[in-house]
mmCIF file of C-alpha atoms in Angstrom:
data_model
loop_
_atom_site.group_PDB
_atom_site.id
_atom_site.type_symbol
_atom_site.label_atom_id
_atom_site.label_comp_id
_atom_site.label_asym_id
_atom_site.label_seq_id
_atom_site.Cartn_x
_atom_site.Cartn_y
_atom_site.Cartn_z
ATOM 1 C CA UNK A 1 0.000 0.000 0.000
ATOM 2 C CA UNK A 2 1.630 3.471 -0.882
ATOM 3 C CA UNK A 3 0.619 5.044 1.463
ATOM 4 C CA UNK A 4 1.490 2.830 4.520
ATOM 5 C CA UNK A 5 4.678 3.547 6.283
ATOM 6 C CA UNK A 6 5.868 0.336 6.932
ATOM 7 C CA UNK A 7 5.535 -0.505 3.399
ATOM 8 C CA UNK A 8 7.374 2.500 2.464
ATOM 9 C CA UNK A 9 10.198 1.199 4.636
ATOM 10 C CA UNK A 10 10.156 -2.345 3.211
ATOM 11 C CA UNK A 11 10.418 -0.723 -0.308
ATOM 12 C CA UNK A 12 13.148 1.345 0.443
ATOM 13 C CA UNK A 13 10.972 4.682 -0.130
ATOM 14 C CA UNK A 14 12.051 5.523 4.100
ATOM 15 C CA UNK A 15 14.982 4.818 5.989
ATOM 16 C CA UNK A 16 15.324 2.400 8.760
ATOM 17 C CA UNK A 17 17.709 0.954 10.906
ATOM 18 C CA UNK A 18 17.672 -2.549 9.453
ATOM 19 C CA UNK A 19 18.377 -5.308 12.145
ATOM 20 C CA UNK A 20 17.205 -8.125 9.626
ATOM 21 C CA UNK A 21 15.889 -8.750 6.202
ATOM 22 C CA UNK A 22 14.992 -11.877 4.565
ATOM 23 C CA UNK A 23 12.537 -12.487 1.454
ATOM 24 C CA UNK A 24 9.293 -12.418 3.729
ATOM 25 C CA UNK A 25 10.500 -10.037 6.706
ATOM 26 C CA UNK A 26 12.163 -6.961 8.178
ATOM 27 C CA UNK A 27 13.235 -6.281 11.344
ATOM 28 C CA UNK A 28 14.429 -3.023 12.311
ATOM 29 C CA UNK A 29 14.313 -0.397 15.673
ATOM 30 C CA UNK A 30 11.775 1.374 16.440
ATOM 31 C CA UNK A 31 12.139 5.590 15.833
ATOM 32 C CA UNK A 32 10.311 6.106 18.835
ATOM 33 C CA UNK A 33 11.354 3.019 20.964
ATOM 34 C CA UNK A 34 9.318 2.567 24.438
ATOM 35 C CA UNK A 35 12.782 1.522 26.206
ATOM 36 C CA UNK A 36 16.826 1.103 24.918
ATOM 37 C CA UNK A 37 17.003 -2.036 22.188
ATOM 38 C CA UNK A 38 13.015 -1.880 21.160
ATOM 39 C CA UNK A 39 12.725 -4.177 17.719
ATOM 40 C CA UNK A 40 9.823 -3.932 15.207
ATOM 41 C CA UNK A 41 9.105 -6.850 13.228
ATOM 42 C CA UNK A 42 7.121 -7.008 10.225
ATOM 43 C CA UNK A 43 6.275 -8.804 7.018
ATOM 44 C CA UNK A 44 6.797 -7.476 3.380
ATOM 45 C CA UNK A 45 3.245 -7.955 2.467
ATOM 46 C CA UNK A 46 0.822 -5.731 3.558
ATOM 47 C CA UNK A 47 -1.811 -6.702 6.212
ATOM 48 C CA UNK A 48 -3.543 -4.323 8.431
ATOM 49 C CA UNK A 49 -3.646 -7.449 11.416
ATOM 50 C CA UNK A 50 -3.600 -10.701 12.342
ATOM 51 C CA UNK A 51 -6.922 -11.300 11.190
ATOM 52 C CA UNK A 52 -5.745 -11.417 7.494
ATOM 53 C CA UNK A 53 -2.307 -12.879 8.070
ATOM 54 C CA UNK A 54 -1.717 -16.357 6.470
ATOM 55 C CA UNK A 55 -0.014 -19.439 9.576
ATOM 56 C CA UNK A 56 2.812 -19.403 7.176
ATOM 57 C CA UNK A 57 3.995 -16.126 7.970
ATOM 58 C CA UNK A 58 2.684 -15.624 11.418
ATOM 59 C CA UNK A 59 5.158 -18.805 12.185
ATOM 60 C CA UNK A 60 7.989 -17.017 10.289
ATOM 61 C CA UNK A 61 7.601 -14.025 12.484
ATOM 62 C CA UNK A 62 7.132 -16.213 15.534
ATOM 63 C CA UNK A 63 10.517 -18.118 14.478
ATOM 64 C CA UNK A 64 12.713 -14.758 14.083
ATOM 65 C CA UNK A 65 11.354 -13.396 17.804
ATOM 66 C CA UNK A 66 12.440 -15.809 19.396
ATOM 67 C CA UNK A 67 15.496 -16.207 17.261
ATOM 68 C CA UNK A 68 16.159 -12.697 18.213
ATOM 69 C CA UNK A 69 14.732 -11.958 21.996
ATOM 70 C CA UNK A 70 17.456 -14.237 23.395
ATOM 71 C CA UNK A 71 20.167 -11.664 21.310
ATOM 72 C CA UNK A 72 18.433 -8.209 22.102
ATOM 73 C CA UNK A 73 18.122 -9.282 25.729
ATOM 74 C CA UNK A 74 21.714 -9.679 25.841
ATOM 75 C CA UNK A 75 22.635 -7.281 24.050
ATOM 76 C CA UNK A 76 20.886 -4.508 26.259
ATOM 77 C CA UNK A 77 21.600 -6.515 29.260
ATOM 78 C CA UNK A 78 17.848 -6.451 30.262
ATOM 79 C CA UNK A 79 15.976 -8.661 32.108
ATOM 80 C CA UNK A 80 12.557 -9.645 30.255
ATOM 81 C CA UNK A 81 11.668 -9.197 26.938
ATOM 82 C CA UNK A 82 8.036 -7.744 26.260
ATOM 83 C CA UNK A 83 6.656 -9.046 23.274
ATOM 84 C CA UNK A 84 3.445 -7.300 21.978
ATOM 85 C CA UNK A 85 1.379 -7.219 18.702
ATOM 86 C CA UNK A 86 -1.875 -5.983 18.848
ATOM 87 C CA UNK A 87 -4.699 -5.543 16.759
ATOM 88 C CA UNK A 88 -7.143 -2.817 15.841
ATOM 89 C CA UNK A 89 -7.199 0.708 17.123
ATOM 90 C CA UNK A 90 -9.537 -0.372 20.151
ATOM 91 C CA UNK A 91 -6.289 -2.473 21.177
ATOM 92 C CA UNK A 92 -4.082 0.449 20.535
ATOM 93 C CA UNK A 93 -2.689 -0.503 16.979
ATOM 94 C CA UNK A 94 -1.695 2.870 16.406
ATOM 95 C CA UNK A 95 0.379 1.866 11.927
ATOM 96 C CA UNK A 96 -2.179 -0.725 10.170
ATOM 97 C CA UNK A 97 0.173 -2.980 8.954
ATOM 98 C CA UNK A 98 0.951 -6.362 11.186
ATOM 99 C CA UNK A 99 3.505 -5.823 13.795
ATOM 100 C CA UNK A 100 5.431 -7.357 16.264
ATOM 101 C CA UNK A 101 6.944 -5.242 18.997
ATOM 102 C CA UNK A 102 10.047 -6.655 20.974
ATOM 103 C CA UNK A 103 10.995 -4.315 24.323
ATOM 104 C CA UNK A 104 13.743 -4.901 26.233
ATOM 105 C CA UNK A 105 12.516 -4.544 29.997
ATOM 106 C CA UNK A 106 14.143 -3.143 33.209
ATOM 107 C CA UNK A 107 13.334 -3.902 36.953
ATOM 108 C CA UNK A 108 10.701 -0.807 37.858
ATOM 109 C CA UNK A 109 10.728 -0.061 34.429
ATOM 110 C CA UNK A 110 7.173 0.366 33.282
ATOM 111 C CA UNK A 111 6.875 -0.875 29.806
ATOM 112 C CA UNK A 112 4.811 1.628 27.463
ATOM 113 C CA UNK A 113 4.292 -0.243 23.956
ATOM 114 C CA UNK A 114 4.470 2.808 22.328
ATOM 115 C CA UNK A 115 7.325 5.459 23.005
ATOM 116 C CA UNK A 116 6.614 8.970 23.277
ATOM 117 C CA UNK A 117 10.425 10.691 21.945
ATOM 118 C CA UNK A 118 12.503 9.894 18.643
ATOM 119 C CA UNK A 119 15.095 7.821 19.621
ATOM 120 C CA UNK A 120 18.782 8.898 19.696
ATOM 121 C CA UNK A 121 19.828 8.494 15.753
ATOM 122 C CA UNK A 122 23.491 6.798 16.686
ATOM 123 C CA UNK A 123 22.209 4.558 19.461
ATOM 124 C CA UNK A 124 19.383 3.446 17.328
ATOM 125 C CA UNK A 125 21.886 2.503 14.672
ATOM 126 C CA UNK A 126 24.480 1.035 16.866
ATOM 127 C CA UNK A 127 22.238 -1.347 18.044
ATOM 128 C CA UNK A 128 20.883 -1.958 14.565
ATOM 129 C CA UNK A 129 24.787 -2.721 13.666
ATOM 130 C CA UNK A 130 25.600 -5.018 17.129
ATOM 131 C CA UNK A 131 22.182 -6.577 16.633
ATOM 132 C CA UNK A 132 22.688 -7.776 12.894
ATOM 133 C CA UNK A 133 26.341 -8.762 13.947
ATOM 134 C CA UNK A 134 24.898 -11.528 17.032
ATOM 135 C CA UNK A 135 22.764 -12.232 14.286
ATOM 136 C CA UNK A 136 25.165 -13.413 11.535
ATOM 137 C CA UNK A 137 27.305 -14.990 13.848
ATOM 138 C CA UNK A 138 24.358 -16.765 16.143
ATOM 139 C CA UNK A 139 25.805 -15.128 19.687
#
């Protein structure tokens, strides 16, 4: 859809900081993220939800969180993992293209699913860069 932002990002039209890419996903941090390390995850093809989204590729984005929680978790040295998607703008699905969320989480840290500030540019593309690294090299 042209005029959905994620799509825009998956064709290349906006800029990202890419964690992953592979011929049905993206992965990359969230401009706005609700703590230090927070992942989007999305499919190339559009679809608003889950309600439209095939087992297929709700396994394949399934299979890359937790491929990746274990990774980000280290990485920011936190101690959970939040892992949200939600669905329809009475559940607070604020873009309308299917989304997974991944938040690092900190004791007495209350998670917010949606950050409120733009993220610092260079920390949001260091951790793209550390991120795709544990990725290649499975640490």
């Amino acid at each position: 859809m042209s005029d959905c932002i994620f799509c825009q990002i998956v064709a290349g039209q906006l800029p990202c900081h890419e964690v992953y890419r592979d011929d049905q996903l993206l992965c990359f941090m969230d401009i706005a993220p609700a703590s230090n390390g927070h992942c989007l995850i999305i499919p190339h093809e559009h679809h608003d939800d889950i309600f439209t989204m095939s087992d297929t590729l709700l396994a394949a984005v399934n299979q890359f969180a937790g491929r990746l929680a274990p990774i980000l978790k280290a990485h920011c040295q936190a101690d959970g993992i939040g892992v949200h998607q939600l669905n329809g703008a009475a559940a607070g699905q604020t873009v309308f293209h299917y989304h997974m969320h991944l938040i690092p989480a900190y004791p007495g840290q209350s998670i917010q699913i949606h950050g409120r500030a733009q993220g610092d540019p260079q920390q949001l593309a260091d951790n793209a860069t550390a991120l795709r690294e544990a990725l290649a090299t499975g640490n």
